[in-house]
Short mmCIF file of C-alpha atoms in Angstrom, two decimals:
data_model
loop_
_atom_site.label_atom_id
_atom_site.label_comp_id
_atom_site.label_asym_id
_atom_site.label_seq_id
_atom_site.Cartn_x
_atom_site.Cartn_y
_atom_site.Cartn_z
CA UNK Z 1 8.76 7.19 12.51
CA UNK Z 2 8.09 8.09 15.90
CA UNK Z 3 5.46 6.57 18.31
CA UNK Z 4 1.98 8.13 17.80
CA UNK Z 5 1.41 11.10 19.18
CA UNK Z 6 -2.11 12.60 18.96
CA UNK Z 7 -1.09 15.92 19.14
CA UNK Z 8 0.53 16.04 16.15
CA UNK Z 9 -1.05 14.11 13.65
CA UNK Z 10 -4.45 12.64 12.56
CA UNK Z 11 -5.32 9.00 12.22
CA UNK Z 12 -7.96 7.31 10.07
CA UNK Z 13 -8.22 3.49 10.94
CA UNK Z 14 -10.59 1.03 9.73
CA UNK Z 15 -10.93 -1.77 12.64
CA UNK Z 16 -13.30 -4.58 13.56
CA UNK Z 17 -16.47 -2.89 14.63
CA UNK Z 18 -17.47 -5.92 16.55
CA UNK Z 19 -14.33 -5.11 18.84
CA UNK Z 20 -15.79 -3.26 22.42
CA UNK Z 21 -12.14 -1.99 22.84
CA UNK Z 22 -8.85 -2.06 21.02
CA UNK Z 23 -5.27 -0.66 21.44
CA UNK Z 24 -6.16 2.10 19.76
CA UNK Z 25 -8.97 3.55 22.28
CA UNK Z 26 -6.93 6.18 24.01
CA UNK Z 27 -5.79 7.80 20.56
CA UNK Z 28 -7.02 11.11 19.83
CA UNK Z 29 -10.46 11.23 21.26
CA UNK Z 30 -11.30 14.73 19.53
CA UNK Z 31 -12.73 13.07 16.71
CA UNK Z 32 -9.78 12.15 14.28
CA UNK Z 33 -9.86 8.21 15.32
CA UNK Z 34 -13.09 6.90 13.87
CA UNK Z 35 -14.17 3.20 13.69
CA UNK Z 36 -16.05 2.09 10.44
CA UNK Z 37 -16.86 -1.26 8.79
CA UNK Z 38 -13.60 -2.93 9.23
CA UNK Z 39 -12.64 -3.13 5.34
CA UNK Z 40 -15.51 -2.17 2.90
CA UNK Z 41 -15.92 1.62 3.64
CA UNK Z 42 -12.95 3.17 2.58
CA UNK Z 43 -12.12 6.90 2.26
CA UNK Z 44 -11.09 9.36 -0.69
CA UNK Z 45 -8.24 11.53 0.54
CA UNK Z 46 -7.13 14.86 -1.40
CA UNK Z 47 -3.90 16.45 -0.69
CA UNK Z 48 -3.82 20.62 -0.90
CA UNK Z 49 -0.27 21.31 0.65
CA UNK Z 50 -0.09 18.53 2.84
CA UNK Z 51 -3.31 19.30 4.41
CA UNK Z 52 -5.65 16.26 4.05
CA UNK Z 53 -9.47 16.21 3.54
CA UNK Z 54 -11.31 13.04 3.56
CA UNK Z 55 -15.03 12.12 2.31
CA UNK Z 56 -16.73 8.76 1.99
CA UNK Z 57 -15.95 6.34 -1.04
CA UNK Z 58 -18.52 7.09 -3.66
CA UNK Z 59 -19.44 10.52 -2.23
CA UNK Z 60 -18.49 12.32 -5.84
CA UNK Z 61 -14.73 12.33 -6.99
CA UNK Z 62 -13.67 15.42 -9.07
CA UNK Z 63 -13.79 15.03 -12.91
CA UNK Z 64 -10.36 14.36 -14.11
CA UNK Z 65 -8.86 16.67 -16.62
CA UNK Z 66 -6.21 15.72 -19.27
CA UNK Z 67 -3.46 16.08 -17.36
CA UNK Z 68 -4.65 14.01 -14.41
CA UNK Z 69 -3.93 10.43 -13.74
CA UNK Z 70 -4.50 7.35 -11.73
CA UNK Z 71 -2.97 4.26 -10.50
CA UNK Z 72 -3.74 1.21 -8.77
CA UNK Z 73 -2.15 -0.36 -5.85
CA UNK Z 74 -2.62 -4.10 -4.85
CA UNK Z 75 -0.82 -6.18 -2.63
CA UNK Z 76 -0.08 -9.44 -0.84
CA UNK Z 77 -1.33 -11.79 -3.23
CA UNK Z 78 0.34 -14.52 -1.52
CA UNK Z 79 0.12 -17.01 -4.68
CA UNK Z 80 0.83 -20.30 -3.44
CA UNK Z 81 -1.27 -20.17 -0.49
CA UNK Z 82 -4.17 -22.63 0.21
CA UNK Z 83 -4.94 -23.05 3.64
CA UNK Z 84 -8.80 -22.25 5.13
CA UNK Z 85 -8.53 -18.32 5.25
CA UNK Z 86 -8.70 -18.32 1.11
CA UNK Z 87 -8.39 -21.73 -0.41
CA UNK Z 88 -8.01 -20.09 -4.03
CA UNK Z 89 -5.96 -17.16 -4.00
CA UNK Z 90 -5.71 -17.08 -7.50
CA UNK Z 91 -9.16 -16.32 -7.94
CA UNK Z 92 -9.25 -13.16 -5.59
CA UNK Z 93 -6.56 -12.03 -7.54
CA UNK Z 94 -8.35 -12.41 -10.92
CA UNK Z 95 -11.27 -10.59 -9.09
CA UNK Z 96 -9.11 -7.78 -8.18
CA UNK Z 97 -7.89 -7.68 -12.17
CA UNK Z 98 -11.47 -7.67 -13.00
CA UNK Z 99 -12.16 -4.68 -10.97
CA UNK Z 100 -8.92 -2.75 -12.18
CA UNK Z 101 -10.41 -3.34 -15.68
CA UNK Z 102 -13.76 -2.03 -15.07
CA UNK Z 103 -12.21 1.30 -12.89
CA UNK Z 104 -13.47 4.12 -15.32
CA UNK Z 105 -10.73 6.15 -14.64
CA UNK Z 106 -8.30 3.98 -16.81
CA UNK Z 107 -5.59 3.87 -14.28
CA UNK Z 108 -1.98 4.34 -15.92
CA UNK Z 109 -0.36 1.53 -14.26
CA UNK Z 110 -0.34 -0.81 -11.52
CA UNK Z 111 1.86 -0.79 -8.09
CA UNK Z 112 2.13 -4.38 -6.27
CA UNK Z 113 3.40 -3.46 -2.94
CA UNK Z 114 4.78 -7.09 -2.23
CA UNK Z 115 4.07 -10.57 -0.96
CA UNK Z 116 3.31 -11.52 -4.80
CA UNK Z 117 4.11 -15.26 -3.85
CA UNK Z 118 3.73 -17.27 -0.62
CA UNK Z 119 6.59 -19.20 -0.93
CA UNK Z 120 8.97 -17.75 -3.98
CA UNK Z 121 8.06 -21.02 -5.99
CA UNK Z 122 8.89 -20.33 -9.78
CA UNK Z 123 5.14 -21.88 -10.38
CA UNK Z 124 3.92 -19.20 -7.76
CA UNK Z 125 5.45 -16.18 -9.90
CA UNK Z 126 4.33 -17.84 -13.10
CA UNK Z 127 0.90 -17.77 -12.01
CA UNK Z 128 0.89 -14.52 -10.66
CA UNK Z 129 2.06 -13.10 -14.05
CA UNK Z 130 -0.37 -15.00 -15.79
CA UNK Z 131 -3.22 -13.27 -13.89
CA UNK Z 132 -1.78 -9.69 -13.97
CA UNK Z 133 -1.13 -9.73 -17.62
CA UNK Z 134 -4.67 -9.36 -17.80
CA UNK Z 135 -4.74 -5.99 -16.10
CA UNK Z 136 -3.17 -4.92 -19.29
CA UNK Z 137 -1.28 -2.25 -17.39
CA UNK Z 138 2.50 -1.58 -16.73
CA UNK Z 139 3.13 -3.11 -13.28
CA UNK Z 140 6.02 -1.57 -10.85
CA UNK Z 141 6.75 -4.00 -8.02
CA UNK Z 142 8.45 -4.05 -4.59
CA UNK Z 143 8.99 -7.56 -2.71
CA UNK Z 144 7.44 -8.67 0.45
CA UNK Z 145 9.30 -10.81 3.08
CA UNK Z 146 7.73 -13.79 1.33
CA UNK Z 147 9.48 -13.10 -2.07
CA UNK Z 148 12.84 -12.81 -0.38
CA UNK Z 149 12.95 -15.25 2.50
CA UNK Z 150 13.85 -18.60 0.50
CA UNK Z 151 17.01 -17.16 -1.64
CA UNK Z 152 17.28 -13.75 -0.39
CA UNK Z 153 15.02 -12.53 -3.10
CA UNK Z 154 17.44 -13.90 -6.29
CA UNK Z 155 14.12 -15.25 -7.89
CA UNK Z 156 12.50 -11.67 -7.67
CA UNK Z 157 15.16 -9.87 -8.80
CA UNK Z 158 15.78 -11.83 -11.89
CA UNK Z 159 12.34 -11.14 -12.86
CA UNK Z 160 11.42 -7.73 -11.50
CA UNK Z 161 14.94 -6.08 -10.64
CA UNK Z 162 16.07 -5.13 -14.14
CA UNK Z 163 17.32 -1.46 -13.44
CA UNK Z 164 17.09 -1.39 -9.71
CA UNK Z 165 19.61 -1.01 -7.07
CA UNK Z 166 20.69 -2.89 -4.33
CA UNK Z 167 18.21 -5.47 -3.13
CA UNK Z 168 15.49 -4.08 -5.61
CA UNK Z 169 14.88 -0.48 -4.83
CA UNK Z 170 14.13 2.29 -7.49
CA UNK Z 171 12.46 5.31 -8.67
CA UNK Z 172 10.68 6.56 -11.55
CA UNK Z 173 8.59 9.76 -12.46
CA UNK Z 174 5.36 9.96 -14.26
CA UNK Z 175 3.57 13.23 -14.96
CA UNK Z 176 5.21 15.38 -12.21
CA UNK Z 177 5.17 13.04 -9.83
CA UNK Z 178 8.30 10.97 -8.31
CA UNK Z 179 7.71 7.65 -7.40
CA UNK Z 180 10.12 5.57 -5.08
CA UNK Z 181 10.10 1.65 -4.49
CA UNK Z 182 11.81 0.88 -1.21
CA UNK Z 183 12.74 -2.41 -0.33
CA UNK Z 184 12.49 -2.81 3.78
CA UNK Z 185 12.21 -6.88 4.01
CA UNK Z 186 15.96 -8.04 3.42
CA UNK Z 187 17.37 -6.97 6.98
CA UNK Z 188 14.66 -7.84 9.04
CA UNK Z 189 15.15 -7.40 12.74
CA UNK Z 190 11.98 -8.15 14.26
CA UNK Z 191 10.59 -5.04 12.33
CA UNK Z 192 11.01 -3.80 8.71
CA UNK Z 193 14.74 -2.16 7.93
CA UNK Z 194 15.62 -0.31 4.93
CA UNK Z 195 19.53 -0.01 5.56
CA UNK Z 196 22.29 2.63 5.59
CA UNK Z 197 23.06 1.58 1.71
CA UNK Z 198 19.44 2.23 0.58
CA UNK Z 199 19.30 5.19 2.88
CA UNK Z 200 22.31 6.76 1.02
CA UNK Z 201 20.70 6.03 -2.29
CA UNK Z 202 17.54 7.62 -1.24
CA UNK Z 203 19.29 10.79 0.06
CA UNK Z 204 20.66 10.89 -3.66
CA UNK Z 205 17.64 10.41 -5.60
CA UNK Z 206 15.69 13.05 -3.32
CA UNK Z 207 18.46 15.49 -4.19
CA UNK Z 208 17.52 15.87 -7.81
CA UNK Z 209 13.90 17.15 -7.12
CA UNK Z 210 12.68 20.36 -5.99
CA UNK Z 211 10.58 20.94 -2.77
CA UNK Z 212 7.26 21.18 -4.88
CA UNK Z 213 7.51 17.93 -6.55
CA UNK Z 214 4.74 15.34 -5.33
CA UNK Z 215 6.67 12.31 -3.83
CA UNK Z 216 5.11 8.92 -3.84
CA UNK Z 217 6.93 6.07 -1.52
CA UNK Z 218 6.00 2.44 -1.75
CA UNK Z 219 7.04 -0.32 0.12
CA UNK Z 220 6.01 -3.72 1.68
CA UNK Z 221 6.22 -3.40 5.51
CA UNK Z 222 4.89 -0.01 6.69
CA UNK Z 223 7.03 2.47 7.15
CA UNK Z 224 5.42 4.29 10.20
CA UNK Z 225 4.92 2.22 13.61
CA UNK Z 226 1.54 0.65 12.98
CA UNK Z 227 2.31 -1.95 15.80
CA UNK Z 228 5.87 -2.51 16.38
CA UNK Z 229 5.01 -5.45 19.14
CA UNK Z 230 3.74 -7.57 15.92
CA UNK Z 231 6.95 -6.31 13.86
CA UNK Z 232 4.35 -3.64 11.96
CA UNK Z 233 7.01 -0.87 11.47
CA UNK Z 234 10.43 -0.01 9.78
CA UNK Z 235 12.74 0.50 12.30
CA UNK Z 236 14.83 3.15 10.38
CA UNK Z 237 12.05 5.07 8.34
CA UNK Z 238 12.62 8.08 10.70
CA UNK Z 239 15.93 8.63 9.00
CA UNK Z 240 14.26 8.23 5.52
CA UNK Z 241 11.52 11.00 6.84
CA UNK Z 242 14.26 13.54 7.49
CA UNK Z 243 14.95 13.50 4.03
CA UNK Z 244 11.53 14.00 3.32
CA UNK Z 245 10.66 16.99 4.99
CA UNK Z 246 11.52 19.69 2.65
CA UNK Z 247 8.79 18.27 0.04
CA UNK Z 248 5.15 19.69 0.28
CA UNK Z 249 3.52 16.61 -0.56
CA UNK Z 250 4.46 12.91 0.63
CA UNK Z 251 2.25 9.91 0.12
CA UNK Z 252 3.36 6.47 1.44
CA UNK Z 253 1.75 3.53 0.36
CA UNK Z 254 2.19 0.02 2.30
CA UNK Z 255 1.06 -3.40 2.36
CA UNK Z 256 2.24 -6.32 4.80
CA UNK Z 257 -0.81 -5.93 7.40
CA UNK Z 258 -3.72 -6.75 5.00
CA UNK Z 259 -6.20 -3.99 6.19
CA UNK Z 260 -6.74 -0.49 5.61
CA UNK Z 261 -5.02 1.96 7.98
CA UNK Z 262 -4.31 5.97 7.29
CA UNK Z 263 -2.39 8.29 8.84
CA UNK Z 264 -1.53 11.98 8.35
CA UNK Z 265 1.67 13.19 9.76
CA UNK Z 266 3.08 16.86 8.70
CA UNK Z 267 3.53 16.70 5.00
CA UNK Z 268 3.00 12.74 4.77
CA UNK Z 269 -0.10 10.74 4.44
CA UNK Z 270 0.46 6.97 4.83
CA UNK Z 271 -1.75 4.12 3.63
CA UNK Z 272 -1.63 0.72 4.02
CA UNK Z 273 -3.70 -1.70 1.34
CA UNK Z 274 -5.93 -4.69 1.74
CA UNK Z 275 -4.95 -7.73 0.81
CA UNK Z 276 -6.09 -9.76 -2.62
CA UNK Z 277 -5.61 -13.04 -0.39
CA UNK Z 278 -6.46 -13.23 3.16
CA UNK Z 279 -7.52 -10.63 6.05
CA UNK Z 280 -5.14 -10.37 9.09
CA UNK Z 281 -6.80 -9.29 12.69
CA UNK Z 282 -6.77 -5.83 13.91
CA UNK Z 283 -3.47 -4.85 16.03
CA UNK Z 284 -3.64 -6.44 19.23
CA UNK Z 285 -6.54 -8.07 18.69
CA UNK Z 286 -5.38 -11.59 18.53
CA UNK Z 287 -2.43 -13.35 20.34
CA UNK Z 288 -0.26 -13.02 16.84
CA UNK Z 289 -0.67 -11.92 13.41
CA UNK Z 290 -1.33 -14.40 10.48
CA UNK Z 291 -4.10 -15.27 8.20
CA UNK Z 292 -7.71 -15.12 9.78
CA UNK Z 293 -10.67 -17.06 8.40
CA UNK Z 294 -13.61 -15.35 7.88
CA UNK Z 295 -17.16 -16.79 6.63
CA UNK Z 296 -16.76 -17.61 2.74
CA UNK Z 297 -19.52 -15.22 1.88
CA UNK Z 298 -17.81 -12.28 3.73
CA UNK Z 299 -14.41 -13.07 2.36
CA UNK Z 300 -14.39 -10.34 -0.63
CA UNK Z 301 -15.73 -7.87 1.76
CA UNK Z 302 -12.30 -7.69 3.37
CA UNK Z 303 -10.02 -8.07 0.31
CA UNK Z 304 -9.60 -5.01 -2.17
CA UNK Z 305 -7.50 -2.64 -4.27
CA UNK Z 306 -6.31 0.71 -3.67
CA UNK Z 307 -6.87 3.31 -6.53
CA UNK Z 308 -5.15 6.95 -6.24
CA UNK Z 309 -5.79 9.94 -8.43
CA UNK Z 310 -3.41 12.78 -8.99
CA UNK Z 311 -4.72 16.50 -10.14
CA UNK Z 312 -1.57 18.23 -11.81
CA UNK Z 313 -2.90 21.59 -11.40
CA UNK Z 314 -3.58 21.13 -7.38
CA UNK Z 315 -1.00 18.80 -6.77
CA UNK Z 316 -3.40 16.68 -5.08
CA UNK Z 317 -3.66 13.03 -4.22
CA UNK Z 318 -6.96 11.17 -3.61
CA UNK Z 319 -7.01 7.46 -2.20
CA UNK Z 320 -10.02 5.01 -2.75
CA UNK Z 321 -10.11 1.85 -1.22
CA UNK Z 322 -13.12 -0.67 -2.46
CA UNK Z 323 -13.23 -4.16 -1.56
CA UNK Z 324 -13.40 -7.10 -4.04
CA UNK Z 325 -17.01 -7.88 -3.06
CA UNK Z 326 -17.90 -4.28 -4.49
CA UNK Z 327 -15.90 -5.52 -7.32
CA UNK Z 328 -18.35 -8.47 -8.52
CA UNK Z 329 -21.05 -6.31 -9.32
CA UNK Z 330 -18.95 -3.74 -11.31
CA UNK Z 331 -17.39 -6.41 -13.29
CA UNK Z 332 -20.52 -8.12 -13.91
CA UNK Z 333 -22.10 -5.15 -14.99
CA UNK Z 334 -18.98 -4.35 -17.15
CA UNK Z 335 -19.23 -8.08 -18.82
CA UNK Z 336 -15.70 -9.18 -17.07
CA UNK Z 337 -17.56 -12.15 -15.11
#
């Protein structure tokens, strides 16, 4: 996607409230950019004809009708990681599963947007599978760079690539919404990259759908230029979104940066998710990206999940982020912990 232009889009970011300044200080000062509690606030986004309306998490979601559905996004579990930023990533992934089980809307399925493991080891994949099996939902995956860097994704594809094309990209339909899982972590060149073969596949896949079909894309590395200096973007994403301009509703779900950032540009709403493992610094707030240690009592306040609701009659999507600290109270009241 193109560099940020405050005249053409609105953004909502969740940044560190303790920062006196940030690399985004000059963006969209007419009220579109708001600084909130770093990862614990969350917003509900409703899309109608590509026009987003947001409200604070917990301020009253619509009542779901029979034809509506929801799904949950989790990301960056990094099973196998055991550094001070989080010495027990399996436990925090389990906390995410407990929250999913306690979700009143009963999500239809889960989407995991990559970095399932930290080192692509068989035991790490096994542990992740054992924990997520308890969620009792179908799970759709895309790989992160930690899932492909050791063996070019061979182990990942053997486990999760059945029926996919290329390095693991695929699509499916669910209750009127077309979902597309993309892979942008294999041909890394500083930033993520889709590659021509995948772009050709995407063009063919989209050609089978009407302009009115709601589209949900999900990939590991953001499909918009969050912070190219750190590789937080996808070099050829603009080519992909040229193919998506004719669709009225496009929602993009990513991981990789371990924090919530949202942007609306034209017909597309972009959303990055919190990790279930450890936080990373806000863009430009540290010399480089990487695991960020926070006080133990605050860790679950910067980890979380994303819940997405779809209203079929209105073709609306609503996105809700919640932290694992919020999950503890919910799960406890449901008898899960």
